Amino acid sequence: KMAGSSTPWIGSAYLFLQSTCKTIVLPSLYESSQKKPSVFKALKLALADSTGSVNGVDMLKVHCSHPHLIVQLKFCKQENCRRFLRSYREGALQESLQNHLQLSLAMTTVPLEMELKAGNEHLDNMLKDEDRCLECIYREKPDRLRDEEISELEECLKSLIVHQSINNNVAVKGCASLNSPSLPCPSQGSSLSPQVTFIFQGQHFANRTLTPDDHQKFAKLVSKKWKQVGRSLQKDCRALRDPVIDNLALEYDREGLYEQAYQLLLRFIQSEGKKATIARLIAALEENGLISLAEELLGLHSNEDCS
C-alpha cells in the first residue's frame, strides 16, 4: 500500500522527450549553452501547467541521450502526481510543452513524442489505471539529489522572470538576457572532481565528465563485457548495485548488446552527475582488459586501426 497521511508521499519517474521533426534535436539544443536556458524554461513552465503549481513536480536532472531528452522527475505529493498523470494522459502536457518550446526557442512548431517510465515499468501502457501508475511512481524513490546545473538554471529563470515583469517584455526577447556572459553558464559547471588529471599508459589525461560521444562509443564497442565493466563501476556507484545490472540484461535482451551497454552507462551518468568522469570509466575498462576501447575513448587510436 502507498504511504498514509503520516508519511510524505515521494515518487520518481523519467519523462522521455523526442522531437518528431528531423531538424529539431532536443538533446543538441539542451547541450547548447545559448539554447539550454530556453529549453529549461519551457520544461519548467509546462510541468507547472501539468500540476497547477510551480512546485508541483521537481526536475532532478535533465539528461541528453540522443535522440531523447530525459527528465528525471520527483513528486512530493500524491495529488500533484495524479494531476500530472491526467495532464500527460490527456495530451495537455504534450501540447503545453510544444507551445512553450515554440515560444522560448522562437520556432514555428516543435512536434514531440513522449514516453513515461518508472523503473522498469512503461507507464504509457497503463495510463488508464491511474492508481497502478501512482504505485509504480511511488515505488521508485529518487536515487539522487537535484543536479547543481538544475539549481543554476532555476536561479537564471527567476532572474529572467523578474527582468520580464519589470520590462513587461515578450518572452522570447527576455531569453536573450540569459545568454549574457555575466550569468554563470551551467554547461561549464563547477569542478568535476578532485582528480583533475589521471594517468593511462604512462600519459597524463585531463579528467572530464563523460560526453554523449563517449556514451555512444562505449555502447558500440564494449560488446559482451558490458556487465563486467558495470560491476567495476558498481563498487562506488550505488545506482548500479545488484540486481540492477542483471535487470538491465533482461529488460534490454531483445534490443541487444548495444542497448544493454548504453542503458548501463546511462544509469551511471544519471546517478553520478558531474562525478561520472572519463577517469572512472577508463579505470573500469583497464580492470577488465578493455585497453583498446580505453584508447578509443581517449583518442589514442591511429588511422591505421580503421583499415
PDB file of C-alpha atoms in Angstrom:
ATOM      1  CA  LYS A   1       0.000   0.000   0.000  1.00  0.00           C
ATOM      2  CA  MET A   2       1.021   3.576  -0.583  1.00  0.00           C
ATOM      3  CA  ALA A   3       2.002   5.803   2.312  1.00  0.00           C
ATOM      4  CA  GLY A   4      -0.631   7.137   4.663  1.00  0.00           C
ATOM      5  CA  SER A   5      -1.028  10.729   5.768  1.00  0.00           C
ATOM      6  CA  SER A   6       1.767  10.471   8.352  1.00  0.00           C
ATOM      7  CA  THR A   7       4.463   9.716   5.762  1.00  0.00           C
ATOM      8  CA  PRO A   8       5.348  12.139   2.952  1.00  0.00           C
ATOM      9  CA  TRP A   9       4.378  10.766  -0.473  1.00  0.00           C
ATOM     10  CA  ILE A  10       7.506  10.789  -2.629  1.00  0.00           C
ATOM     11  CA  GLY A  11       7.968   9.132  -6.001  1.00  0.00           C
ATOM     12  CA  SER A  12      10.075   9.385  -9.127  1.00  0.00           C
ATOM     13  CA  ALA A  13       9.643   8.919 -12.873  1.00  0.00           C
ATOM     14  CA  TYR A  14      11.538   9.578 -16.107  1.00  0.00           C
ATOM     15  CA  LEU A  15       9.973  11.613 -18.912  1.00  0.00           C
ATOM     16  CA  PHE A  16      11.485  10.799 -22.329  1.00  0.00           C
ATOM     17  CA  LEU A  17      11.111  13.541 -24.952  1.00  0.00           C
ATOM     18  CA  GLN A  18      11.916  13.363 -28.638  1.00  0.00           C
ATOM     19  CA  SER A  19      11.113  15.752 -31.476  1.00  0.00           C
ATOM     20  CA  THR A  20       9.475  14.133 -34.493  1.00  0.00           C
ATOM     21  CA  CYS A  21      10.957  16.868 -36.684  1.00  0.00           C
ATOM     22  CA  LYS A  22      14.376  15.824 -38.009  1.00  0.00           C
ATOM     23  CA  THR A  23      15.724  19.378 -37.931  1.00  0.00           C
ATOM     24  CA  ILE A  24      14.945  19.803 -34.207  1.00  0.00           C
ATOM     25  CA  VAL A  25      17.202  17.697 -31.987  1.00  0.00           C
ATOM     26  CA  LEU A  26      16.272  18.361 -28.374  1.00  0.00           C
ATOM     27  CA  PRO A  27      19.497  16.993 -26.782  1.00  0.00           C
ATOM     28  CA  SER A  28      21.595  19.199 -29.079  1.00  0.00           C
ATOM     29  CA  LEU A  29      19.506  22.249 -28.160  1.00  0.00           C
ATOM     30  CA  TYR A  30      19.908  21.458 -24.462  1.00  0.00           C
ATOM     31  CA  GLU A  31      23.663  20.942 -24.855  1.00  0.00           C
ATOM     32  CA  SER A  32      23.975  24.425 -26.375  1.00  0.00           C
ATOM     33  CA  SER A  33      24.759  26.986 -23.655  1.00  0.00           C
ATOM     34  CA  GLN A  34      22.693  29.569 -25.599  1.00  0.00           C
ATOM     35  CA  LYS A  35      19.585  27.404 -26.001  1.00  0.00           C
ATOM     36  CA  LYS A  36      19.725  25.448 -22.717  1.00  0.00           C
ATOM     37  CA  PRO A  37      18.008  28.148 -20.579  1.00  0.00           C
ATOM     38  CA  SER A  38      15.194  28.435 -23.137  1.00  0.00           C
ATOM     39  CA  VAL A  39      14.589  24.673 -23.222  1.00  0.00           C
ATOM     40  CA  PHE A  40      14.736  24.518 -19.412  1.00  0.00           C
ATOM     41  CA  LYS A  41      12.228  27.372 -19.147  1.00  0.00           C
ATOM     42  CA  ALA A  42       9.789  25.571 -21.454  1.00  0.00           C
ATOM     43  CA  LEU A  43      10.120  22.350 -19.418  1.00  0.00           C
ATOM     44  CA  LYS A  44       9.603  24.190 -16.141  1.00  0.00           C
ATOM     45  CA  LEU A  45       6.503  26.058 -17.356  1.00  0.00           C
ATOM     46  CA  ALA A  46       4.908  23.002 -18.976  1.00  0.00           C
ATOM     47  CA  LEU A  47       5.418  20.914 -15.808  1.00  0.00           C
ATOM     48  CA  ALA A  48       3.913  23.737 -13.740  1.00  0.00           C
ATOM     49  CA  ASP A  49       0.922  23.745 -16.114  1.00  0.00           C
ATOM     50  CA  SER A  50       0.520  19.984 -15.668  1.00  0.00           C
ATOM     51  CA  THR A  51       0.258  20.116 -11.864  1.00  0.00           C
ATOM     52  CA  GLY A  52      -1.239  23.593 -11.448  1.00  0.00           C
ATOM     53  CA  SER A  53       1.758  24.682  -9.347  1.00  0.00           C
ATOM     54  CA  VAL A  54       5.362  25.751  -9.927  1.00  0.00           C
ATOM     55  CA  ASN A  55       6.354  23.394  -7.095  1.00  0.00           C
ATOM     56  CA  GLY A  56       4.070  20.516  -8.118  1.00  0.00           C
ATOM     57  CA  VAL A  57       6.916  18.449  -9.535  1.00  0.00           C
ATOM     58  CA  ASP A  58      10.706  18.796  -9.234  1.00  0.00           C
ATOM     59  CA  MET A  59      13.201  18.289 -12.022  1.00  0.00           C
ATOM     60  CA  LEU A  60      16.211  16.482 -10.551  1.00  0.00           C
ATOM     61  CA  LYS A  61      18.239  16.080 -13.718  1.00  0.00           C
ATOM     62  CA  VAL A  62      17.913  16.649 -17.455  1.00  0.00           C
ATOM     63  CA  HIS A  63      19.936  14.109 -19.404  1.00  0.00           C
ATOM     64  CA  CYS A  64      20.864  14.181 -23.091  1.00  0.00           C
ATOM     65  CA  SER A  65      20.674  10.704 -24.588  1.00  0.00           C
ATOM     66  CA  HIS A  66      20.352  11.176 -28.352  1.00  0.00           C
ATOM     67  CA  PRO A  67      17.721  11.357 -29.741  1.00  0.00           C
ATOM     68  CA  HIS A  68      15.963  11.709 -26.351  1.00  0.00           C
ATOM     69  CA  LEU A  69      15.984  14.402 -23.738  1.00  0.00           C
ATOM     70  CA  ILE A  70      15.273  12.575 -20.462  1.00  0.00           C
ATOM     71  CA  VAL A  71      13.901  14.469 -17.474  1.00  0.00           C
ATOM     72  CA  GLN A  72      14.092  12.832 -14.044  1.00  0.00           C
ATOM     73  CA  LEU A  73      11.042  13.935 -12.055  1.00  0.00           C
ATOM     74  CA  LYS A  74      10.370  13.902  -8.331  1.00  0.00           C
ATOM     75  CA  PHE A  75       6.860  14.167  -6.879  1.00  0.00           C
ATOM     76  CA  CYS A  76       6.312  15.109  -3.229  1.00  0.00           C
ATOM     77  CA  LYS A  77       2.511  14.849  -3.092  1.00  0.00           C
ATOM     78  CA  GLN A  78       0.201  12.189  -4.455  1.00  0.00           C
ATOM     79  CA  GLU A  79      -2.378  14.738  -5.674  1.00  0.00           C
ATOM     80  CA  ASN A  80       0.306  16.570  -7.682  1.00  0.00           C
ATOM     81  CA  CYS A  81       1.378  13.293  -9.267  1.00  0.00           C
ATOM     82  CA  ARG A  82      -2.250  12.481 -10.048  1.00  0.00           C
ATOM     83  CA  ARG A  83      -2.729  15.845 -11.779  1.00  0.00           C
ATOM     84  CA  PHE A  84       0.479  15.305 -13.747  1.00  0.00           C
ATOM     85  CA  LEU A  85      -0.654  11.839 -14.895  1.00  0.00           C
ATOM     86  CA  ARG A  86      -4.022  13.184 -16.075  1.00  0.00           C
ATOM     87  CA  SER A  87      -2.363  16.024 -17.940  1.00  0.00           C
ATOM     88  CA  TYR A  88       0.046  13.532 -19.538  1.00  0.00           C
ATOM     89  CA  ARG A  89      -2.714  11.035 -20.407  1.00  0.00           C
ATOM     90  CA  GLU A  90      -4.985  13.667 -21.966  1.00  0.00           C
ATOM     91  CA  GLY A  91      -2.195  15.172 -24.070  1.00  0.00           C
ATOM     92  CA  ALA A  92      -2.332  18.508 -22.231  1.00  0.00           C
ATOM     93  CA  LEU A  93       1.285  18.247 -21.064  1.00  0.00           C
ATOM     94  CA  GLN A  94       2.465  17.474 -24.585  1.00  0.00           C
ATOM     95  CA  GLU A  95       0.527  20.422 -26.029  1.00  0.00           C
ATOM     96  CA  SER A  96       1.744  22.752 -23.292  1.00  0.00           C
ATOM     97  CA  LEU A  97       5.393  21.770 -23.751  1.00  0.00           C
ATOM     98  CA  GLN A  98       5.153  22.120 -27.542  1.00  0.00           C
ATOM     99  CA  ASN A  99       3.728  25.628 -27.097  1.00  0.00           C
ATOM    100  CA  HIS A 100       6.324  26.692 -24.521  1.00  0.00           C
ATOM    101  CA  LEU A 101       9.206  25.341 -26.633  1.00  0.00           C
ATOM    102  CA  GLN A 102       7.816  27.130 -29.660  1.00  0.00           C
ATOM    103  CA  LEU A 103       7.773  30.444 -27.743  1.00  0.00           C
ATOM    104  CA  SER A 104      11.069  30.008 -25.905  1.00  0.00           C
ATOM    105  CA  LEU A 105      13.010  28.890 -28.974  1.00  0.00           C
ATOM    106  CA  ALA A 106      11.170  31.227 -31.365  1.00  0.00           C
ATOM    107  CA  MET A 107      10.312  28.345 -33.712  1.00  0.00           C
ATOM    108  CA  THR A 108       7.209  27.813 -35.788  1.00  0.00           C
ATOM    109  CA  THR A 109       6.441  24.398 -34.309  1.00  0.00           C
ATOM    110  CA  VAL A 110       8.142  21.787 -32.124  1.00  0.00           C
ATOM    111  CA  PRO A 111       6.299  18.447 -32.559  1.00  0.00           C
ATOM    112  CA  LEU A 112       7.029  15.990 -29.744  1.00  0.00           C
ATOM    113  CA  GLU A 113       6.765  12.342 -28.823  1.00  0.00           C
ATOM    114  CA  MET A 114       6.700  11.472 -25.124  1.00  0.00           C
ATOM    115  CA  GLU A 115       7.235   8.385 -23.041  1.00  0.00           C
ATOM    116  CA  LEU A 116       6.936   7.959 -19.274  1.00  0.00           C
ATOM    117  CA  LYS A 117       8.812   5.337 -17.248  1.00  0.00           C
ATOM    118  CA  ALA A 118       9.139   4.475 -13.576  1.00  0.00           C
ATOM    119  CA  GLY A 119      11.902   1.926 -13.009  1.00  0.00           C
ATOM    120  CA  ASN A 120      11.296  -0.935 -15.443  1.00  0.00           C
ATOM    121  CA  GLU A 121       7.641  -0.002 -15.937  1.00  0.00           C
ATOM    122  CA  HIS A 122       6.474   1.725 -19.127  1.00  0.00           C
ATOM    123  CA  LEU A 123       3.636   3.823 -17.736  1.00  0.00           C
ATOM    124  CA  ASP A 124       2.250   4.583 -21.212  1.00  0.00           C
ATOM    125  CA  ASN A 125       0.928   1.003 -21.250  1.00  0.00           C
ATOM    126  CA  MET A 126      -1.139   1.512 -18.087  1.00  0.00           C
ATOM    127  CA  LEU A 127      -2.264   5.161 -18.149  1.00  0.00           C
ATOM    128  CA  LYS A 128      -5.931   4.206 -17.788  1.00  0.00           C
ATOM    129  CA  ASP A 129      -5.102   2.583 -14.456  1.00  0.00           C
ATOM    130  CA  GLU A 130      -4.127   5.742 -12.588  1.00  0.00           C
ATOM    131  CA  ASP A 131      -3.665   4.047  -9.207  1.00  0.00           C
ATOM    132  CA  ARG A 132      -1.284   1.486 -10.680  1.00  0.00           C
ATOM    133  CA  CYS A 133       0.766   4.305 -12.261  1.00  0.00           C
ATOM    134  CA  LEU A 134       0.858   6.092  -8.907  1.00  0.00           C
ATOM    135  CA  GLU A 135       2.069   2.917  -7.202  1.00  0.00           C
ATOM    136  CA  CYS A 136       4.872   2.463  -9.761  1.00  0.00           C
ATOM    137  CA  ILE A 137       5.995   6.081  -9.319  1.00  0.00           C
ATOM    138  CA  TYR A 138       5.754   5.842  -5.518  1.00  0.00           C
ATOM    139  CA  ARG A 139       7.821   2.639  -5.534  1.00  0.00           C
ATOM    140  CA  GLU A 140      10.644   4.431  -7.351  1.00  0.00           C
ATOM    141  CA  LYS A 141      12.340   6.685  -4.829  1.00  0.00           C
ATOM    142  CA  PRO A 142      14.650   9.336  -6.313  1.00  0.00           C
ATOM    143  CA  ASP A 143      18.218   7.979  -6.408  1.00  0.00           C
ATOM    144  CA  ARG A 144      19.829  11.407  -6.449  1.00  0.00           C
ATOM    145  CA  LEU A 145      19.552  14.970  -5.182  1.00  0.00           C
ATOM    146  CA  ARG A 146      18.780  17.788  -7.570  1.00  0.00           C
ATOM    147  CA  ASP A 147      21.636  18.373 -10.015  1.00  0.00           C
ATOM    148  CA  GLU A 148      23.683  21.542  -9.449  1.00  0.00           C
ATOM    149  CA  GLU A 149      23.006  22.547 -13.040  1.00  0.00           C
ATOM    150  CA  ILE A 150      19.229  22.500 -12.432  1.00  0.00           C
ATOM    151  CA  SER A 151      19.653  24.790  -9.408  1.00  0.00           C
ATOM    152  CA  GLU A 152      21.702  27.209 -11.512  1.00  0.00           C
ATOM    153  CA  LEU A 153      19.090  27.193 -14.274  1.00  0.00           C
ATOM    154  CA  GLU A 154      16.326  27.779 -11.691  1.00  0.00           C
ATOM    155  CA  GLU A 155      18.182  30.878 -10.460  1.00  0.00           C
ATOM    156  CA  CYS A 156      18.630  32.091 -14.059  1.00  0.00           C
ATOM    157  CA  LEU A 157      14.914  31.618 -14.676  1.00  0.00           C
ATOM    158  CA  LYS A 158      13.936  33.516 -11.522  1.00  0.00           C
ATOM    159  CA  SER A 159      16.094  36.480 -12.505  1.00  0.00           C
ATOM    160  CA  LEU A 160      14.607  36.342 -16.010  1.00  0.00           C
ATOM    161  CA  ILE A 161      11.028  36.394 -14.667  1.00  0.00           C
ATOM    162  CA  VAL A 162      11.853  39.436 -12.508  1.00  0.00           C
ATOM    163  CA  HIS A 163      13.510  41.086 -15.512  1.00  0.00           C
ATOM    164  CA  GLN A 164      10.440  40.369 -17.657  1.00  0.00           C
ATOM    165  CA  SER A 165       7.935  41.654 -15.121  1.00  0.00           C
ATOM    166  CA  ILE A 166       9.853  44.944 -14.950  1.00  0.00           C
ATOM    167  CA  ASN A 167      10.052  45.343 -18.704  1.00  0.00           C
ATOM    168  CA  ASN A 168       6.711  43.649 -19.482  1.00  0.00           C
ATOM    169  CA  ASN A 169       8.517  42.265 -22.487  1.00  0.00           C
ATOM    170  CA  VAL A 170       7.856  39.400 -24.907  1.00  0.00           C
ATOM    171  CA  ALA A 171       9.058  36.021 -23.570  1.00  0.00           C
ATOM    172  CA  VAL A 172      11.396  35.350 -26.478  1.00  0.00           C
ATOM    173  CA  LYS A 173      13.176  38.708 -26.091  1.00  0.00           C
ATOM    174  CA  GLY A 174      13.608  38.059 -22.390  1.00  0.00           C
ATOM    175  CA  CYS A 175      15.509  34.873 -23.152  1.00  0.00           C
ATOM    176  CA  ALA A 176      18.336  36.913 -24.598  1.00  0.00           C
ATOM    177  CA  SER A 177      19.188  38.151 -21.109  1.00  0.00           C
ATOM    178  CA  LEU A 178      20.042  34.582 -20.154  1.00  0.00           C
ATOM    179  CA  ASN A 179      22.730  34.469 -22.800  1.00  0.00           C
ATOM    180  CA  SER A 180      24.717  37.372 -21.359  1.00  0.00           C
ATOM    181  CA  PRO A 181      28.247  36.392 -20.343  1.00  0.00           C
ATOM    182  CA  SER A 182      27.704  37.847 -16.850  1.00  0.00           C
ATOM    183  CA  LEU A 183      25.436  34.925 -15.913  1.00  0.00           C
ATOM    184  CA  PRO A 184      27.062  31.656 -14.926  1.00  0.00           C
ATOM    185  CA  CYS A 185      26.912  29.168 -17.768  1.00  0.00           C
ATOM    186  CA  PRO A 186      25.569  25.911 -16.300  1.00  0.00           C
ATOM    187  CA  SER A 187      27.145  23.841 -19.062  1.00  0.00           C
ATOM    188  CA  GLN A 188      30.601  24.741 -17.769  1.00  0.00           C
ATOM    189  CA  GLY A 189      29.615  23.788 -14.234  1.00  0.00           C
ATOM    190  CA  SER A 190      31.905  23.669 -11.240  1.00  0.00           C
ATOM    191  CA  SER A 191      34.916  21.432 -10.760  1.00  0.00           C
ATOM    192  CA  LEU A 192      34.267  17.910 -11.973  1.00  0.00           C
ATOM    193  CA  SER A 193      36.198  16.020  -9.385  1.00  0.00           C
ATOM    194  CA  PRO A 194      39.199  16.485  -7.104  1.00  0.00           C
ATOM    195  CA  GLN A 195      41.122  14.429  -9.658  1.00  0.00           C
ATOM    196  CA  VAL A 196      41.985  16.950 -12.385  1.00  0.00           C
ATOM    197  CA  THR A 197      44.173  14.556 -14.371  1.00  0.00           C
ATOM    198  CA  PHE A 198      44.677  10.799 -14.417  1.00  0.00           C
ATOM    199  CA  ILE A 199      47.368   8.521 -15.813  1.00  0.00           C
ATOM    200  CA  PHE A 200      46.776   5.931 -18.522  1.00  0.00           C
ATOM    201  CA  GLN A 201      49.681   4.031 -20.111  1.00  0.00           C
ATOM    202  CA  GLY A 202      52.153   6.481 -18.579  1.00  0.00           C
ATOM    203  CA  GLN A 203      50.442   9.558 -20.036  1.00  0.00           C
ATOM    204  CA  HIS A 204      48.504  12.253 -18.173  1.00  0.00           C
ATOM    205  CA  PHE A 205      44.963  12.959 -19.395  1.00  0.00           C
ATOM    206  CA  ALA A 206      42.557  15.687 -18.306  1.00  0.00           C
ATOM    207  CA  ASN A 207      39.648  14.314 -16.334  1.00  0.00           C
ATOM    208  CA  ARG A 208      36.186  15.374 -17.570  1.00  0.00           C
ATOM    209  CA  THR A 209      32.593  14.334 -17.374  1.00  0.00           C
ATOM    210  CA  LEU A 210      31.509  11.713 -19.899  1.00  0.00           C
ATOM    211  CA  THR A 211      30.111  13.100 -23.145  1.00  0.00           C
ATOM    212  CA  PRO A 212      27.348  11.733 -25.436  1.00  0.00           C
ATOM    213  CA  ASP A 213      30.151  10.720 -27.826  1.00  0.00           C
ATOM    214  CA  ASP A 214      31.858   8.661 -25.068  1.00  0.00           C
ATOM    215  CA  HIS A 215      28.471   7.111 -24.269  1.00  0.00           C
ATOM    216  CA  GLN A 216      27.856   6.035 -27.877  1.00  0.00           C
ATOM    217  CA  LYS A 217      31.395   4.693 -28.397  1.00  0.00           C
ATOM    218  CA  PHE A 218      31.254   2.675 -25.193  1.00  0.00           C
ATOM    219  CA  ALA A 219      27.907   1.117 -26.114  1.00  0.00           C
ATOM    220  CA  LYS A 220      29.086   0.319 -29.629  1.00  0.00           C
ATOM    221  CA  LEU A 221      32.457  -1.223 -28.733  1.00  0.00           C
ATOM    222  CA  VAL A 222      32.230  -2.815 -25.265  1.00  0.00           C
ATOM    223  CA  SER A 223      30.250  -5.823 -26.557  1.00  0.00           C
ATOM    224  CA  LYS A 224      29.721  -8.748 -24.145  1.00  0.00           C
ATOM    225  CA  LYS A 225      31.951  -7.270 -21.446  1.00  0.00           C
ATOM    226  CA  TRP A 226      29.475  -4.510 -20.538  1.00  0.00           C
ATOM    227  CA  LYS A 227      28.372  -6.427 -17.420  1.00  0.00           C
ATOM    228  CA  GLN A 228      31.937  -6.782 -16.147  1.00  0.00           C
ATOM    229  CA  VAL A 229      32.547  -3.063 -16.638  1.00  0.00           C
ATOM    230  CA  GLY A 230      29.270  -2.416 -14.822  1.00  0.00           C
ATOM    231  CA  ARG A 231      30.460  -4.484 -11.857  1.00  0.00           C
ATOM    232  CA  SER A 232      33.700  -2.497 -11.727  1.00  0.00           C
ATOM    233  CA  LEU A 233      31.748   0.783 -11.745  1.00  0.00           C
ATOM    234  CA  GLN A 234      29.343  -0.691  -9.187  1.00  0.00           C
ATOM    235  CA  LYS A 235      31.983  -0.550  -6.425  1.00  0.00           C
ATOM    236  CA  ASP A 236      31.457   3.189  -5.917  1.00  0.00           C
ATOM    237  CA  CYS A 237      28.122   3.745  -7.666  1.00  0.00           C
ATOM    238  CA  ARG A 238      25.009   2.866  -5.649  1.00  0.00           C
ATOM    239  CA  ALA A 239      22.744   3.066  -8.702  1.00  0.00           C
ATOM    240  CA  LEU A 240      24.471   0.010 -10.232  1.00  0.00           C
ATOM    241  CA  ARG A 241      24.315  -2.212  -7.161  1.00  0.00           C
ATOM    242  CA  ASP A 242      22.749  -5.679  -7.510  1.00  0.00           C
ATOM    243  CA  PRO A 243      20.360  -6.599  -9.048  1.00  0.00           C
ATOM    244  CA  VAL A 244      20.386  -3.567 -11.388  1.00  0.00           C
ATOM    245  CA  ILE A 245      22.897  -4.984 -13.897  1.00  0.00           C
ATOM    246  CA  ASP A 246      21.080  -8.318 -14.231  1.00  0.00           C
ATOM    247  CA  ASN A 247      17.767  -6.471 -14.579  1.00  0.00           C
ATOM    248  CA  LEU A 248      19.191  -4.373 -17.431  1.00  0.00           C
ATOM    249  CA  ALA A 249      20.358  -7.570 -19.158  1.00  0.00           C
ATOM    250  CA  LEU A 250      16.833  -8.991 -19.001  1.00  0.00           C
ATOM    251  CA  GLU A 251      14.955  -5.797 -19.807  1.00  0.00           C
ATOM    252  CA  TYR A 252      17.014  -4.972 -22.913  1.00  0.00           C
ATOM    253  CA  ASP A 253      17.749  -8.549 -24.008  1.00  0.00           C
ATOM    254  CA  ARG A 254      15.760  -8.173 -27.241  1.00  0.00           C
ATOM    255  CA  GLU A 255      17.450  -4.892 -28.152  1.00  0.00           C
ATOM    256  CA  GLY A 256      20.889  -6.475 -27.926  1.00  0.00           C
ATOM    257  CA  LEU A 257      24.317  -5.662 -26.506  1.00  0.00           C
ATOM    258  CA  TYR A 258      24.481  -2.050 -27.708  1.00  0.00           C
ATOM    259  CA  GLU A 259      21.310  -1.069 -25.864  1.00  0.00           C
ATOM    260  CA  GLN A 260      22.255  -3.034 -22.740  1.00  0.00           C
ATOM    261  CA  ALA A 261      25.628  -1.290 -22.579  1.00  0.00           C
ATOM    262  CA  TYR A 262      24.033   2.073 -23.386  1.00  0.00           C
ATOM    263  CA  GLN A 263      21.494   1.715 -20.569  1.00  0.00           C
ATOM    264  CA  LEU A 264      24.211   0.662 -18.121  1.00  0.00           C
ATOM    265  CA  LEU A 265      26.269   3.791 -18.736  1.00  0.00           C
ATOM    266  CA  LEU A 266      23.091   5.891 -18.768  1.00  0.00           C
ATOM    267  CA  ARG A 267      22.336   4.734 -15.188  1.00  0.00           C
ATOM    268  CA  PHE A 268      25.893   5.600 -14.168  1.00  0.00           C
ATOM    269  CA  ILE A 269      25.724   9.084 -15.707  1.00  0.00           C
ATOM    270  CA  GLN A 270      22.252   9.812 -14.328  1.00  0.00           C
ATOM    271  CA  SER A 271      23.152   8.851 -10.766  1.00  0.00           C
ATOM    272  CA  GLU A 272      26.669  10.282 -10.615  1.00  0.00           C
ATOM    273  CA  GLY A 273      26.067  13.569 -12.474  1.00  0.00           C
ATOM    274  CA  LYS A 274      29.310  15.540 -12.750  1.00  0.00           C
ATOM    275  CA  LYS A 275      31.156  12.746 -10.958  1.00  0.00           C
ATOM    276  CA  ALA A 276      30.553  10.433 -13.940  1.00  0.00           C
ATOM    277  CA  THR A 277      34.052  11.061 -15.251  1.00  0.00           C
ATOM    278  CA  ILE A 278      36.190   9.597 -18.001  1.00  0.00           C
ATOM    279  CA  ALA A 279      38.793   8.592 -15.372  1.00  0.00           C
ATOM    280  CA  ARG A 280      36.317   6.291 -13.612  1.00  0.00           C
ATOM    281  CA  LEU A 281      35.245   4.649 -16.875  1.00  0.00           C
ATOM    282  CA  ILE A 282      38.849   4.191 -18.078  1.00  0.00           C
ATOM    283  CA  ALA A 283      39.762   2.561 -14.731  1.00  0.00           C
ATOM    284  CA  ALA A 284      36.829   0.128 -15.120  1.00  0.00           C
ATOM    285  CA  LEU A 285      37.877  -0.672 -18.705  1.00  0.00           C
ATOM    286  CA  GLU A 286      41.504  -1.263 -17.643  1.00  0.00           C
ATOM    287  CA  GLU A 287      40.354  -3.566 -14.860  1.00  0.00           C
ATOM    288  CA  ASN A 288      38.599  -5.730 -17.456  1.00  0.00           C
ATOM    289  CA  GLY A 289      41.364  -5.716 -20.055  1.00  0.00           C
ATOM    290  CA  LEU A 290      39.494  -3.416 -22.477  1.00  0.00           C
ATOM    291  CA  ILE A 291      42.594  -1.367 -23.325  1.00  0.00           C
ATOM    292  CA  SER A 292      41.647  -0.857 -26.975  1.00  0.00           C
ATOM    293  CA  LEU A 293      38.291   0.680 -26.003  1.00  0.00           C
ATOM    294  CA  ALA A 294      40.011   2.906 -23.415  1.00  0.00           C
ATOM    295  CA  GLU A 295      42.417   4.103 -26.128  1.00  0.00           C
ATOM    296  CA  GLU A 296      39.466   4.773 -28.449  1.00  0.00           C
ATOM    297  CA  LEU A 297      37.736   6.928 -25.824  1.00  0.00           C
ATOM    298  CA  LEU A 298      40.939   8.886 -25.204  1.00  0.00           C
ATOM    299  CA  GLY A 299      41.567   9.422 -28.933  1.00  0.00           C
ATOM    300  CA  LEU A 300      44.774   7.368 -28.993  1.00  0.00           C
ATOM    301  CA  HIS A 301      43.932   5.163 -31.978  1.00  0.00           C
ATOM    302  CA  SER A 302      45.793   5.989 -35.148  1.00  0.00           C
ATOM    303  CA  ASN A 303      44.194   5.888 -38.592  1.00  0.00           C
ATOM    304  CA  GLU A 304      45.746   2.503 -39.399  1.00  0.00           C
ATOM    305  CA  ASP A 305      43.255   0.927 -36.980  1.00  0.00           C
ATOM    306  CA  CYS A 306      40.469   1.876 -39.365  1.00  0.00           C
ATOM    307  CA  SER A 307      41.877  -0.019 -42.343  1.00  0.00           C
TER     308      SER A 307
END
